[in-house]
Amino acid sequence: DSGVTQTPKHLITATGQRVTLRCSPRSGDLSVYWYQQSLDQGLQFLIQYYNGEERAKGNILERFSAQQFPDLHSELNLSSLELGDSALYFCASSPPGLAVLDEQFFGPGTRLTVL
Amino acid sequence: AQSVAQPEDQVNVAEGNPLTVKCTYSVSGNPYLFWYVQYPNRGLQFLLKYITGDNLVKGSYGFEAEFNKSQTSFHLKKPSALVSDSALYFCAVRHPRDDKIIFGKGTRLHILP
């Protein structure tokens, strides 16, 4: 158990809908990362937050957005969902300090299925 | 552009034999390099990292990795494979001045009993 929690574990929805994925980082960690894992794209970095502020952006679509709240939990919002958005979405956290040096601790993931 | 390549989609090794999972990268400067493992239906777990110093890095579960700057490689190794090492392995690279992290596509390791 990494200490990173993600809810829900599974999510089934329809095209055009909007969903919110939630992540709670390990106690004391300030950085939160979001990833999308699919069979054809592999593991794609989406976005990173550090202590409430956006730190880095990867291959995140405009239909997707994220935020990190004062209690450090984070939410990833996916809207106007398409079939191709079906994937595993992982959240990870890393300790405070120079985040670029640190390993990340991954949550168990949320499996999103868009029908 | 920064990139990470894991040239093998799958590696099969007999139990007890040494294993190597390959990773090469294309990043300017001195990158930070990581290996992660993913077991079925689980999130990724950190194995080891190279930041600076000794080119041979030791990590969890008996794994080690060798950093080779001239070949821009960071291959993962283990002297004697276990069936329980069967999993998906990801190499990742991070540029020191860029918070983005890039993962390779992953290599599925099968250890045959």
Coordinates of C-alpha atoms in Angstrom, one line a residue:
Chain A
D1 CA 0.0 0.0 0.0
S2 CA 1.6 3.2 -1.2
G3 CA -0.5 5.5 1.0
V4 CA -2.0 7.3 -2.0
T5 CA -5.7 6.8 -2.3
Q6 CA -7.9 7.2 -5.4
T7 CA -11.7 7.1 -5.8
P8 CA -13.6 5.6 -7.4
K9 CA -11.9 2.4 -8.4
H10 CA -14.1 1.9 -11.4
L11 CA -16.3 4.4 -13.3
I12 CA -18.5 3.6 -16.3
T13 CA -20.1 6.4 -18.1
A14 CA -21.4 7.5 -21.5
T15 CA -19.9 9.6 -24.3
G16 CA -20.4 13.3 -23.8
Q17 CA -20.5 13.0 -20.0
R18 CA -18.3 14.6 -17.3
V19 CA -16.6 12.8 -14.5
T20 CA -14.4 13.7 -11.5
L21 CA -11.6 11.5 -10.2
R22 CA -10.3 12.1 -6.8
C23 CA -6.8 11.5 -5.3
S24 CA -5.4 11.9 -1.8
P25 CA -1.7 12.0 -1.6
R26 CA 0.5 10.4 1.1
S27 CA 0.6 12.3 4.3
G28 CA 3.2 15.0 4.1
D29 CA 3.5 14.9 0.3
L30 CA 3.0 18.2 -1.5
S31 CA 3.2 17.1 -5.1
V32 CA 0.4 15.3 -7.0
Y33 CA 0.8 13.9 -10.5
W34 CA -1.9 12.6 -12.8
Y35 CA -1.3 10.0 -15.5
Q36 CA -3.3 8.2 -18.1
Q37 CA -2.5 4.6 -19.0
S38 CA -4.0 3.0 -22.1
L39 CA -3.0 0.1 -24.2
D40 CA -2.1 2.2 -27.3
Q41 CA -0.6 5.3 -25.6
G42 CA 1.2 3.7 -22.7
L43 CA 1.7 5.8 -19.6
Q44 CA 1.2 9.5 -20.3
F45 CA 2.0 12.2 -17.8
L46 CA -1.0 14.7 -17.7
I47 CA -0.3 17.3 -15.1
Q48 CA 1.5 18.0 -11.8
Y49 CA 0.5 20.2 -8.8
Y50 CA 2.7 21.3 -6.0
N51 CA 1.2 22.7 -2.9
G52 CA -1.9 23.9 -4.7
E53 CA -0.2 25.3 -7.8
E54 CA 0.2 23.8 -11.2
R55 CA 3.8 22.9 -11.7
A56 CA 4.1 21.0 -15.0
K57 CA 1.8 20.1 -17.8
G58 CA 2.1 17.1 -20.0
N59 CA -0.2 15.7 -22.6
I60 CA -3.4 16.9 -21.0
L61 CA -6.3 17.6 -23.3
E62 CA -8.2 20.8 -23.1
R63 CA -11.3 18.8 -22.1
F64 CA -9.5 17.7 -19.0
S65 CA -8.7 19.9 -16.0
A66 CA -7.3 19.4 -12.5
Q67 CA -6.8 21.2 -9.3
Q68 CA -5.2 20.7 -5.9
F69 CA -7.1 21.9 -2.9
P70 CA -5.8 23.4 0.4
D71 CA -5.9 20.0 2.1
L72 CA -3.7 18.8 -0.8
H73 CA -6.2 16.3 -2.3
S74 CA -6.5 16.6 -6.0
E75 CA -9.3 16.2 -8.5
L76 CA -9.1 15.4 -12.2
N77 CA -12.1 16.5 -14.2
L78 CA -12.8 14.9 -17.6
S79 CA -15.5 16.4 -19.7
S80 CA -17.2 15.7 -23.1
L81 CA -15.9 12.2 -22.7
E82 CA -15.1 10.2 -25.8
L83 CA -14.6 6.4 -26.3
G84 CA -10.9 7.0 -26.5
D85 CA -10.8 8.4 -23.0
S86 CA -11.3 4.9 -21.6
A87 CA -8.2 4.2 -19.6
L88 CA -6.6 3.7 -16.2
Y89 CA -6.0 7.0 -14.5
F90 CA -3.3 7.1 -11.9
C91 CA -2.5 9.6 -9.3
A92 CA 1.0 9.8 -7.7
S93 CA 2.5 11.9 -5.0
S94 CA 6.1 12.7 -4.0
P95 CA 7.7 14.2 -0.9
P96 CA 8.2 18.0 -0.4
G97 CA 11.5 19.4 -1.5
L98 CA 13.2 19.1 -4.9
A99 CA 10.5 17.0 -6.5
V100 CA 12.4 16.3 -9.6
L101 CA 14.8 14.1 -7.7
D102 CA 12.2 12.1 -5.9
E103 CA 10.5 8.9 -6.7
Q104 CA 6.7 8.9 -6.9
F105 CA 4.2 6.9 -5.0
F106 CA 1.3 5.7 -7.1
G107 CA -2.3 5.1 -6.2
P108 CA -4.2 2.0 -7.3
G109 CA -5.8 3.9 -10.2
T110 CA -9.3 4.6 -11.4
R111 CA -10.5 2.5 -14.4
L112 CA -12.7 4.7 -16.6
T113 CA -14.9 3.0 -19.2
V114 CA -16.7 5.3 -21.6
L115 CA -19.5 3.6 -23.5
Chain B
A1 CA 12.6 16.5 -27.8
Q2 CA 13.0 14.3 -24.8
S3 CA 12.2 10.6 -25.2
V4 CA 12.6 7.3 -23.6
A5 CA 12.8 4.0 -25.5
Q6 CA 12.3 0.5 -24.2
P7 CA 13.0 -1.5 -27.3
E8 CA 11.5 -4.8 -26.1
D9 CA 7.8 -5.1 -25.6
Q10 CA 8.4 -8.4 -23.8
V11 CA 11.3 -10.3 -22.3
N12 CA 11.2 -14.0 -21.4
V13 CA 13.7 -15.4 -18.9
A14 CA 14.0 -18.7 -17.2
E15 CA 13.8 -18.7 -13.4
G16 CA 17.3 -18.4 -11.9
N17 CA 18.8 -16.8 -15.0
P18 CA 20.1 -13.3 -15.1
L19 CA 17.7 -10.7 -16.6
T20 CA 18.1 -7.4 -18.4
V21 CA 15.4 -5.0 -19.3
K22 CA 16.7 -2.3 -21.7
C23 CA 16.1 1.4 -21.6
T24 CA 17.7 4.2 -23.7
Y25 CA 16.9 7.9 -23.5
S26 CA 17.3 11.1 -25.4
V27 CA 17.6 14.0 -23.0
S28 CA 20.0 16.9 -23.1
G29 CA 22.2 17.5 -20.1
N30 CA 22.3 15.2 -17.1
P31 CA 18.9 13.6 -16.7
Y32 CA 17.5 11.8 -13.7
L33 CA 16.5 8.2 -14.4
F34 CA 14.0 5.9 -12.7
W35 CA 12.7 2.4 -12.9
Y36 CA 9.2 1.4 -11.8
V37 CA 7.4 -1.9 -11.8
Q38 CA 3.7 -2.5 -12.2
Y39 CA 2.0 -5.7 -11.0
P40 CA -1.4 -6.7 -12.4
N41 CA -4.2 -4.4 -11.3
R42 CA -1.8 -2.3 -9.3
G43 CA -0.3 1.1 -9.5
L44 CA 3.4 1.6 -10.3
Q45 CA 6.0 1.0 -7.6
F46 CA 9.4 2.7 -7.5
L47 CA 12.4 0.4 -7.9
L48 CA 15.4 2.6 -8.2
K49 CA 16.8 5.8 -9.5
Y50 CA 20.0 7.4 -10.8
I51 CA 20.7 11.0 -9.9
T52 CA 24.5 11.2 -9.9
G53 CA 27.5 9.3 -8.7
D54 CA 28.2 5.6 -9.1
N55 CA 26.9 4.3 -12.4
L56 CA 25.6 1.1 -10.8
V57 CA 22.5 1.7 -8.7
K58 CA 21.0 -0.8 -6.4
G59 CA 17.3 -0.9 -5.7
S60 CA 14.4 -2.9 -4.3
Y61 CA 13.9 -6.7 -4.7
G62 CA 17.5 -7.3 -5.7
F63 CA 17.3 -5.2 -8.9
E64 CA 20.1 -2.9 -10.0
A65 CA 20.6 -0.7 -13.0
E66 CA 23.6 0.5 -14.9
F67 CA 23.8 4.1 -16.1
N68 CA 25.9 4.5 -19.3
K69 CA 26.3 8.1 -20.3
S70 CA 28.0 7.4 -23.6
Q71 CA 25.3 5.0 -24.7
T72 CA 22.5 7.0 -23.1
S73 CA 21.2 3.8 -21.5
F74 CA 19.9 2.8 -18.1
H75 CA 19.3 -1.0 -18.3
L76 CA 17.7 -2.8 -15.4
K77 CA 19.3 -6.0 -14.3
K78 CA 19.0 -8.8 -11.8
P79 CA 21.5 -11.6 -11.3
S80 CA 18.9 -14.4 -10.7
A81 CA 15.2 -14.0 -11.8
L82 CA 12.3 -15.1 -9.7
V83 CA 8.8 -16.1 -11.0
S84 CA 7.5 -13.3 -8.8
D85 CA 9.5 -10.7 -10.9
S86 CA 7.0 -11.2 -13.7
A87 CA 5.4 -7.8 -14.2
L88 CA 5.5 -4.7 -16.4
Y89 CA 8.6 -2.5 -16.0
F90 CA 8.8 1.2 -16.9
C91 CA 11.8 3.3 -17.4
A92 CA 11.3 7.1 -16.8
V93 CA 13.4 10.1 -17.3
R94 CA 13.3 13.6 -15.9
H95 CA 15.3 16.6 -17.0
P96 CA 16.8 18.5 -14.0
R97 CA 15.3 21.8 -15.1
D98 CA 12.0 20.5 -16.2
D99 CA 9.3 19.0 -13.9
K100 CA 7.9 16.9 -16.7
I101 CA 8.5 13.2 -16.5
I102 CA 8.5 10.9 -19.5
F103 CA 7.9 7.2 -19.2
G104 CA 8.8 4.5 -21.7
K105 CA 6.1 2.3 -23.1
G106 CA 7.0 -0.5 -20.7
T107 CA 8.5 -4.0 -21.0
R108 CA 6.6 -7.0 -19.9
L109 CA 8.9 -9.4 -18.1
H110 CA 7.9 -13.1 -18.0
I111 CA 9.9 -15.4 -15.8
L112 CA 9.4 -19.0 -16.7
P113 CA 9.5 -21.6 -14.0

